[in-house]
Short mmCIF file of C-alpha atoms and ligand atoms in Angstrom, two decimals:
data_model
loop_
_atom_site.label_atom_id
_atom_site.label_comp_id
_atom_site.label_asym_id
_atom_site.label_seq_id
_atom_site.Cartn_x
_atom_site.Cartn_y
_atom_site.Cartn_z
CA UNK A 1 81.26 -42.49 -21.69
CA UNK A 2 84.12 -40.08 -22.77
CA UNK A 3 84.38 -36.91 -20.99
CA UNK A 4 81.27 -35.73 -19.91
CA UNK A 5 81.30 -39.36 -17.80
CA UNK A 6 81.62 -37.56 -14.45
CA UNK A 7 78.61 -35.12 -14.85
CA UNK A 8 76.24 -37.30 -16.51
CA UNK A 9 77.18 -39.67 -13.32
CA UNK A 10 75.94 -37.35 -11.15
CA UNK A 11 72.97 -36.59 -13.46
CA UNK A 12 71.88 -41.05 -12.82
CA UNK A 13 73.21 -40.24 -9.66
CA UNK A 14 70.71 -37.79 -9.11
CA UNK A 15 67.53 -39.68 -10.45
CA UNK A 16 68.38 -42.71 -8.13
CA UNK A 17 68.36 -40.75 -5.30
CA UNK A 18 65.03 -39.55 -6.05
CA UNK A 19 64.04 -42.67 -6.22
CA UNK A 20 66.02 -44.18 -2.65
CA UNK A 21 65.45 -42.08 0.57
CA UNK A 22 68.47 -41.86 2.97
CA UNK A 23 71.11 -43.14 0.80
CA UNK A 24 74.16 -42.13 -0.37
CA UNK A 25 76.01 -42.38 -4.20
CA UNK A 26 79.70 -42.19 -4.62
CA UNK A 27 80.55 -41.14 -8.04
CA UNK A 28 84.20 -41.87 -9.21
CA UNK A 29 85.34 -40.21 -11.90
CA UNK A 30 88.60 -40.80 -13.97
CA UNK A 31 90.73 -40.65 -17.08
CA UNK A 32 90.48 -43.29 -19.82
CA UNK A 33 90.73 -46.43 -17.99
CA UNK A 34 90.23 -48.82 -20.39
CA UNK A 35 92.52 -50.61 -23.08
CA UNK A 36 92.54 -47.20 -25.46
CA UNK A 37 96.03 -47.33 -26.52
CA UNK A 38 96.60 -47.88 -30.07
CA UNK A 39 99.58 -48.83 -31.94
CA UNK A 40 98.47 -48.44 -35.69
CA UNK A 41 99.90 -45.63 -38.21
CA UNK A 42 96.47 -43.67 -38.87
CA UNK A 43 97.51 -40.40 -37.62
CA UNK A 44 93.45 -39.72 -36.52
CA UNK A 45 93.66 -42.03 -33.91
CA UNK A 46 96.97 -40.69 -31.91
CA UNK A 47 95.52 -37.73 -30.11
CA UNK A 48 94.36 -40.39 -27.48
CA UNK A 49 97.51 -41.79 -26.60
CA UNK A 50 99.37 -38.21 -25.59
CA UNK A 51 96.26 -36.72 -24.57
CA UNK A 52 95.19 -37.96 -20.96
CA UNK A 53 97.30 -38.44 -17.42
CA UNK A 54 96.00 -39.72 -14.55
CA UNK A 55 93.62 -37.52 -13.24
CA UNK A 56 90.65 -38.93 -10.68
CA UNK A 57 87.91 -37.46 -8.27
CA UNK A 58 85.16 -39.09 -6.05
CA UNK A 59 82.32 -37.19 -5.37
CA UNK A 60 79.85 -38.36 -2.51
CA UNK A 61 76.06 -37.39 -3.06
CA UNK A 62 73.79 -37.71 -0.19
CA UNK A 63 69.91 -37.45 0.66
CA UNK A 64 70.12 -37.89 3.89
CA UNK A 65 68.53 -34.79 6.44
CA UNK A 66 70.92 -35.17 8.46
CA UNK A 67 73.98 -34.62 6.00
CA UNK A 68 72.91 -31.12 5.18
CA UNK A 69 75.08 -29.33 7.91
CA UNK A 70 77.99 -31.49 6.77
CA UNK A 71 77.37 -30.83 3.18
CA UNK A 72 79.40 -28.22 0.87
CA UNK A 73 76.76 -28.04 -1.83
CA UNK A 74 73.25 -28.98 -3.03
CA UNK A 75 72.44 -30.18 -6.48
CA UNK A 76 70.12 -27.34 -8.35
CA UNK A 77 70.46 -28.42 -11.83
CA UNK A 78 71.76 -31.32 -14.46
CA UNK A 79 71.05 -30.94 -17.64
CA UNK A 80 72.11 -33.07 -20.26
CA UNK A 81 71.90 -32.52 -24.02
CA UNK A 82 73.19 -36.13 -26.50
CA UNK A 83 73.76 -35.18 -30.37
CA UNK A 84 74.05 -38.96 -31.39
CA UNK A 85 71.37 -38.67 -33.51
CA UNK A 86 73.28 -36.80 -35.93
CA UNK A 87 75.65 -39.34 -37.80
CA UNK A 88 78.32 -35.98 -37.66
CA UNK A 89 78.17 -35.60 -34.13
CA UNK A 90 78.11 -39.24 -33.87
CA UNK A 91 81.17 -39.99 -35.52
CA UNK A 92 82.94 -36.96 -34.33
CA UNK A 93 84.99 -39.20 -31.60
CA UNK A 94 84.63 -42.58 -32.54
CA UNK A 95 86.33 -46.07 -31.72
CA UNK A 96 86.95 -48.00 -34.50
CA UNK A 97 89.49 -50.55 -36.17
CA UNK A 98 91.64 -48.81 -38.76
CA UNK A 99 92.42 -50.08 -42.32
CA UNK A 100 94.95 -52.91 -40.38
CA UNK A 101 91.99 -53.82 -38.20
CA UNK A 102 93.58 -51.89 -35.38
CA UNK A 103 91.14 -50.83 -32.77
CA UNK A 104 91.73 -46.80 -31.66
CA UNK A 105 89.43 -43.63 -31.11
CA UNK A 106 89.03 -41.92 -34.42
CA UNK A 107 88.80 -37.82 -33.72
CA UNK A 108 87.68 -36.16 -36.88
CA UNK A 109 87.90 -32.78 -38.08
CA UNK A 110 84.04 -31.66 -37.80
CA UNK A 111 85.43 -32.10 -33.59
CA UNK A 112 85.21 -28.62 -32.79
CA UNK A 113 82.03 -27.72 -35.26
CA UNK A 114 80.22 -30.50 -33.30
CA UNK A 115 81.34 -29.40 -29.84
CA UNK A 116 80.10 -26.29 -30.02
CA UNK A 117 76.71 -27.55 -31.60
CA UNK A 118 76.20 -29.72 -28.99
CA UNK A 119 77.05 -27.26 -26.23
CA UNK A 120 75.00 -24.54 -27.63
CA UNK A 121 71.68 -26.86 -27.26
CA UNK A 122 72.87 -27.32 -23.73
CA UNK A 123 73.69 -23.80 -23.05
CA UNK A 124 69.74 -23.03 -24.42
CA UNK A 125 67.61 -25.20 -22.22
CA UNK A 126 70.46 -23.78 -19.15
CA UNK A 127 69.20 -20.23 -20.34
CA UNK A 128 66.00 -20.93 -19.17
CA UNK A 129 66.42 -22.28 -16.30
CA UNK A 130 68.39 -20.29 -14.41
CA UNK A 131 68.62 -17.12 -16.04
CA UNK A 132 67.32 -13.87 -14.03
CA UNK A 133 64.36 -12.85 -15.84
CA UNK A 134 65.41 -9.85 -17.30
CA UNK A 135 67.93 -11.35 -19.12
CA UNK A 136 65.37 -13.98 -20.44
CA UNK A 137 63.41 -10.96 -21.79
CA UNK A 138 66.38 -10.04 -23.68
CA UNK A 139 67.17 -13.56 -24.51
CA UNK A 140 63.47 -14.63 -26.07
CA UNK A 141 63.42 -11.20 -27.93
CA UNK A 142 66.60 -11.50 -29.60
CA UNK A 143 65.13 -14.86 -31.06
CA UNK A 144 62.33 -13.32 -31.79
CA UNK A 145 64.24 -11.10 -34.38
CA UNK A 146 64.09 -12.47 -37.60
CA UNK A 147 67.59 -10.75 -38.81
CA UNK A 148 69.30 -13.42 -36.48
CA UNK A 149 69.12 -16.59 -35.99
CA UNK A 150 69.80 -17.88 -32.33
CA UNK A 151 73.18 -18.50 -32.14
CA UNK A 152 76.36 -18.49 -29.76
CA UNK A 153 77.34 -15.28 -30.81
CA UNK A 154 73.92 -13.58 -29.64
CA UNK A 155 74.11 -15.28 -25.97
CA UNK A 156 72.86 -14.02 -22.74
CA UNK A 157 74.76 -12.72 -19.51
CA UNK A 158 75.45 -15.72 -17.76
CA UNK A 159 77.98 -13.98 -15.27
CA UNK A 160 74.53 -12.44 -13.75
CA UNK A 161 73.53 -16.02 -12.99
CA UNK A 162 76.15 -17.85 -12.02
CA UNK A 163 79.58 -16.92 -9.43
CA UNK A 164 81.89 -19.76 -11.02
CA UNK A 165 82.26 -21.43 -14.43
CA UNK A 166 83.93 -24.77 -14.69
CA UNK A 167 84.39 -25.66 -18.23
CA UNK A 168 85.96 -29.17 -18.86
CA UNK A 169 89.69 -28.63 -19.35
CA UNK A 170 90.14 -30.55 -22.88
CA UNK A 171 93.12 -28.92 -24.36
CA UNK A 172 94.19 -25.63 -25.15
CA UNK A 173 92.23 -24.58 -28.13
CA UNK A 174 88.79 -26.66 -26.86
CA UNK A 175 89.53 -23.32 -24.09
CA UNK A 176 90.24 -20.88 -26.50
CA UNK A 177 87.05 -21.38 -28.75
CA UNK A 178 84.76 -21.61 -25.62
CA UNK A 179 85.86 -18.68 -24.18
CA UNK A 180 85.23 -16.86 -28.03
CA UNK A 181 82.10 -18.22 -28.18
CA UNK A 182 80.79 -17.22 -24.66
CA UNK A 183 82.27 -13.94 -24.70
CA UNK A 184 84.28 -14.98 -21.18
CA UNK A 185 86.34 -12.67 -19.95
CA UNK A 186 89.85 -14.30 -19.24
CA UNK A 187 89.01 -14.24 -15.14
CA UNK A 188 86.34 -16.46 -15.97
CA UNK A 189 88.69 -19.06 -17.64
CA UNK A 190 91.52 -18.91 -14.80
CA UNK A 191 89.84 -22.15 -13.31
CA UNK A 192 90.38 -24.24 -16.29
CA UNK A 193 93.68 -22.90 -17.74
CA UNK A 194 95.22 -23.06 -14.52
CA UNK A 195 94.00 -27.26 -14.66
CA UNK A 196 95.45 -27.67 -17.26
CA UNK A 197 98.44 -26.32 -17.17
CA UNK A 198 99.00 -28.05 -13.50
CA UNK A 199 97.19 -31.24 -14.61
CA UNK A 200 97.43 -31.45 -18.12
CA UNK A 201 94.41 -32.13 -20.14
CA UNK A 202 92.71 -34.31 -17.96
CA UNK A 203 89.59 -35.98 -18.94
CA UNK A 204 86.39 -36.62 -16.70
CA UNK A 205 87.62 -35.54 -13.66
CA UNK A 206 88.86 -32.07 -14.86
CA UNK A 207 85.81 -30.40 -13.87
CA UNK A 208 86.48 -31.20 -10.01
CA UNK A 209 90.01 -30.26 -10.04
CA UNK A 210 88.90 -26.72 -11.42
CA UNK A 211 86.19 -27.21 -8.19
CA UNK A 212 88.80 -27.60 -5.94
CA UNK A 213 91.16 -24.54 -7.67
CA UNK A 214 88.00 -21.90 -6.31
CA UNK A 215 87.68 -23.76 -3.27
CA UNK A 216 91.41 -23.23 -2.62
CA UNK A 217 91.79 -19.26 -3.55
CA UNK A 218 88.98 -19.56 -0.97
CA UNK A 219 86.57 -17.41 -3.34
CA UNK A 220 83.42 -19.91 -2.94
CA UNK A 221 80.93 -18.09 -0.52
CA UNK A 222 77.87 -19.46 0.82
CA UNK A 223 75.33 -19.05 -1.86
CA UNK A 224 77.71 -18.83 -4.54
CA UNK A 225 76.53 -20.71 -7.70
CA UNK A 226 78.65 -23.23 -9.47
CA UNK A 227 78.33 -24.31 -13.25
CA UNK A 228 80.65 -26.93 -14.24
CA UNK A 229 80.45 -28.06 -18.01
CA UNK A 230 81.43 -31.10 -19.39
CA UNK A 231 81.33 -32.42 -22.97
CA UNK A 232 82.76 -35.49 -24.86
CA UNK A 233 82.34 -38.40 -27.41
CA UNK A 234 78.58 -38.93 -27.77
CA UNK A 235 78.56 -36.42 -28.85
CA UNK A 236 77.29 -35.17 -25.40
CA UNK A 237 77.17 -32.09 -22.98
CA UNK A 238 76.58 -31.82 -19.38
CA UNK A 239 75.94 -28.78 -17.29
CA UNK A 240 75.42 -29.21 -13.13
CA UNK A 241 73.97 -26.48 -11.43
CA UNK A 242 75.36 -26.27 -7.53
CA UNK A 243 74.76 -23.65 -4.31
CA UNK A 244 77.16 -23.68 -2.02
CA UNK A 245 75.44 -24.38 1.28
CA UNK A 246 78.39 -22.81 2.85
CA UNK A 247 81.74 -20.58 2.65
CA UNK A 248 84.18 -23.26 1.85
CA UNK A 249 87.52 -22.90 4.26
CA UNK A 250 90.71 -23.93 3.89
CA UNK A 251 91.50 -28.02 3.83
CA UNK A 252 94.47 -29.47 3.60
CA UNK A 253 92.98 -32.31 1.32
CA UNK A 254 92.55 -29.80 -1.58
CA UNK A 255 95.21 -31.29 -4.18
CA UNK A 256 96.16 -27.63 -4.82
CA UNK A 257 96.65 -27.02 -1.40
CA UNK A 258 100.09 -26.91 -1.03
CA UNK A 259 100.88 -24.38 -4.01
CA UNK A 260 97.97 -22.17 -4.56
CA UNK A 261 99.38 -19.22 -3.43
CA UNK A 262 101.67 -19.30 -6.96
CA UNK A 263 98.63 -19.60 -8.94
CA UNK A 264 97.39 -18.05 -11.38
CA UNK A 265 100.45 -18.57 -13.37
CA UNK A 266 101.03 -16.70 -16.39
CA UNK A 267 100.59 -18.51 -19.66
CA UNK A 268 101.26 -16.63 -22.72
CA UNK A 269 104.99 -17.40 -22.93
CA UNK A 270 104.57 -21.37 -21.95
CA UNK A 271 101.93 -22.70 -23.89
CA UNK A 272 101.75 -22.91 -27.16
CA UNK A 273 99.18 -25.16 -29.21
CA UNK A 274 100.14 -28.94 -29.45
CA UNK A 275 100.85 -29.84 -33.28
CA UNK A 276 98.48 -32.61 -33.11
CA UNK A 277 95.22 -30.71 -31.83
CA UNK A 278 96.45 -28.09 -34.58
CA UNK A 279 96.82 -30.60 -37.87
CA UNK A 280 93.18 -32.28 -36.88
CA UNK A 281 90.58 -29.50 -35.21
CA UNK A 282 89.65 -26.30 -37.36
CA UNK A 283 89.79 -23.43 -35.51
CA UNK A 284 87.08 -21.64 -37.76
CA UNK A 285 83.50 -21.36 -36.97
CA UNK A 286 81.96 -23.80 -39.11
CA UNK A 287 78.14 -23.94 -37.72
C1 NAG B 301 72.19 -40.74 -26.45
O1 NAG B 301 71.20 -40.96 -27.44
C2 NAG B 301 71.25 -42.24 -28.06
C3 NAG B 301 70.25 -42.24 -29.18
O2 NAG B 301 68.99 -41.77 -28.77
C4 NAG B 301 71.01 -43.30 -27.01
O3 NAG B 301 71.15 -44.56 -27.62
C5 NAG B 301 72.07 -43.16 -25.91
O4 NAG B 301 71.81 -44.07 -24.88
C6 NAG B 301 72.06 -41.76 -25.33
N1 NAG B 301 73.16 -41.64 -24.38
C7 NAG B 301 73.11 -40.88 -23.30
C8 NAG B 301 74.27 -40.94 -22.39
O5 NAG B 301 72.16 -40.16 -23.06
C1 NAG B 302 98.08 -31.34 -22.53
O1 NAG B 302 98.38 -30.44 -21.47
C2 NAG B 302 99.75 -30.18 -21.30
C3 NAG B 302 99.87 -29.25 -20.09
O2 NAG B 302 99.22 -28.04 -20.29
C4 NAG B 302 100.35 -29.58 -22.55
O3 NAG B 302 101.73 -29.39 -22.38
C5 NAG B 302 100.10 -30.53 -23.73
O4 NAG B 302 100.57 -29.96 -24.90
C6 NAG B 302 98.63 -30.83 -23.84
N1 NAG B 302 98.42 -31.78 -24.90
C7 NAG B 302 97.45 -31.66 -25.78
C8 NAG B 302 97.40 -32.72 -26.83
O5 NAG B 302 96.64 -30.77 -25.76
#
């Protein structure tokens, strides 16, 4: 299921516990797992092999009354937008044999093009649902306005709806372009960079690492609304809508409990863009 897995888990997740009173769903969610590594010469088809480490996260949903006072968060939204109609988006990460008859994942240059396609859909039917109303006013009139088309570049305020954004992590420049696109300011990206540059660009499970990065600087307060974002072959998108049902304390469980107080690092002089995201993904907007 690529990355988005662990979100559109909890989205099934979801619908079978409307479905099955007083039960519980464990959701694991982890890096490529399966037999991805390939060994052919098509250059394409390498990303996969450096990409991932060993990330994983198990998330336990419950219906239950009587887990409420236990529970961190309740489930508000999931919304999930799938672009496979469109042979492009399709294609865009794709597992295939190569001209040897070599099975690996194909990532193609119309990547980043498709991403954001597919996350701006998502992004839309999110607008509307949790949006304050005033900035759906401003929202519907701006599409109303037949100079511009609705695009990324004309988005609403989503700081005013939401405490913490959790974008998946990715890579580097997957970061970058979001951040451009949404108009983020960098504190709204410190989640995410700091994931990846402690856990490398994990796959599914970045998402709860950059959970657990808030939970540790101790900054989620009760009522405090969560978006995390995930997006992957498909091509698919994922947003999940939480409230935090209370102020989340300290726990020695958190994975960056031991070393938060160093974070946020800073970045500038460490990182620089891997060659092989640079050689395949255009960095120009090409919707
Ligand atoms: C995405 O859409 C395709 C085509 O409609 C469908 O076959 C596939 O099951 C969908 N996948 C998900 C995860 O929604
Ligand atoms: C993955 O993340 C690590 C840590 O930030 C980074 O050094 C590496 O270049 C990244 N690889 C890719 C392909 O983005």
């Amino acid at each position: 299921m690529g990355c988005s897995a662990g979100l559109v888990a909890i989205g099934l997740a979801k619908q079978l516990l409307q479905v099955h009173d007083n039960s519980y769903a464990l959701i694991v969610s982890t890096e490529s797992i399966t037999g991805n590594c390939y060994v052919g010469k098509d250059r394409s088809k390498f990303l996969i092999n450096c990409l991932f480490r060993a990330g994983g996260a198990a998330i336990l949903l419950s219906n239950r009354p009587s887990d409420h006072k236990h529970s961190k968060y309740q489930l508000i939204h999931t919304i999930h937008t799938n672009t496979s109609t469109s042979d492009q988006c399709y294609h865009s990460i794709f597992r295939e044999e190569d001209n040897a008859g070599i099975v690996g994942v194909t990532i193609n240059k119309h990547l980043v093009a498709t991403a954001i396609a597919t996350i701006e859909r998502n992004i839309i039917t999110l607008g509307y649902l949790i949006l304050p109303m005033q900035e759906k006013v401003v929202y519907i009139a701006r599409k109303l306005l037949p100079s511009k088309t609705l695009s990324l570049n004309n988005i609403p305020n989503f700081r005013k709806a939401v405490d913490h954004f959790l974008p998946h992590v990715g890579g580097k420049v997957v970061l970058d372009q979001l951040q451009k696109t949404l108009g983020f300011a960098e504190d709204n990206m410190e989640a995410s960079r700091m994931t990846l540059f402690r856990y490398g660009n994990t796959s599914s499970s970045s998402i709860w690492y950059e959970l657990a990065y808030v939970e540790a600087k101790g900054r989620v307060k009760r009522g405090d609304r969560v978006w995390q974002m995930a997006f992957g072959s498909g091509f698919k998108c994922q947003s999940v809508i939480w409230r935090a049902i209370k102020t989340i304390d300290h726990d020695d469980y958190n994975p960056w409990a031991d070393e938060i107080v160093g974070f946020p690092v800073l970045l500038e002089d460490i990182e620089t863009d891997p060659e092989c995201f640079v050689s395949y993904l255009p960095i120009s907007k090409t919707i």
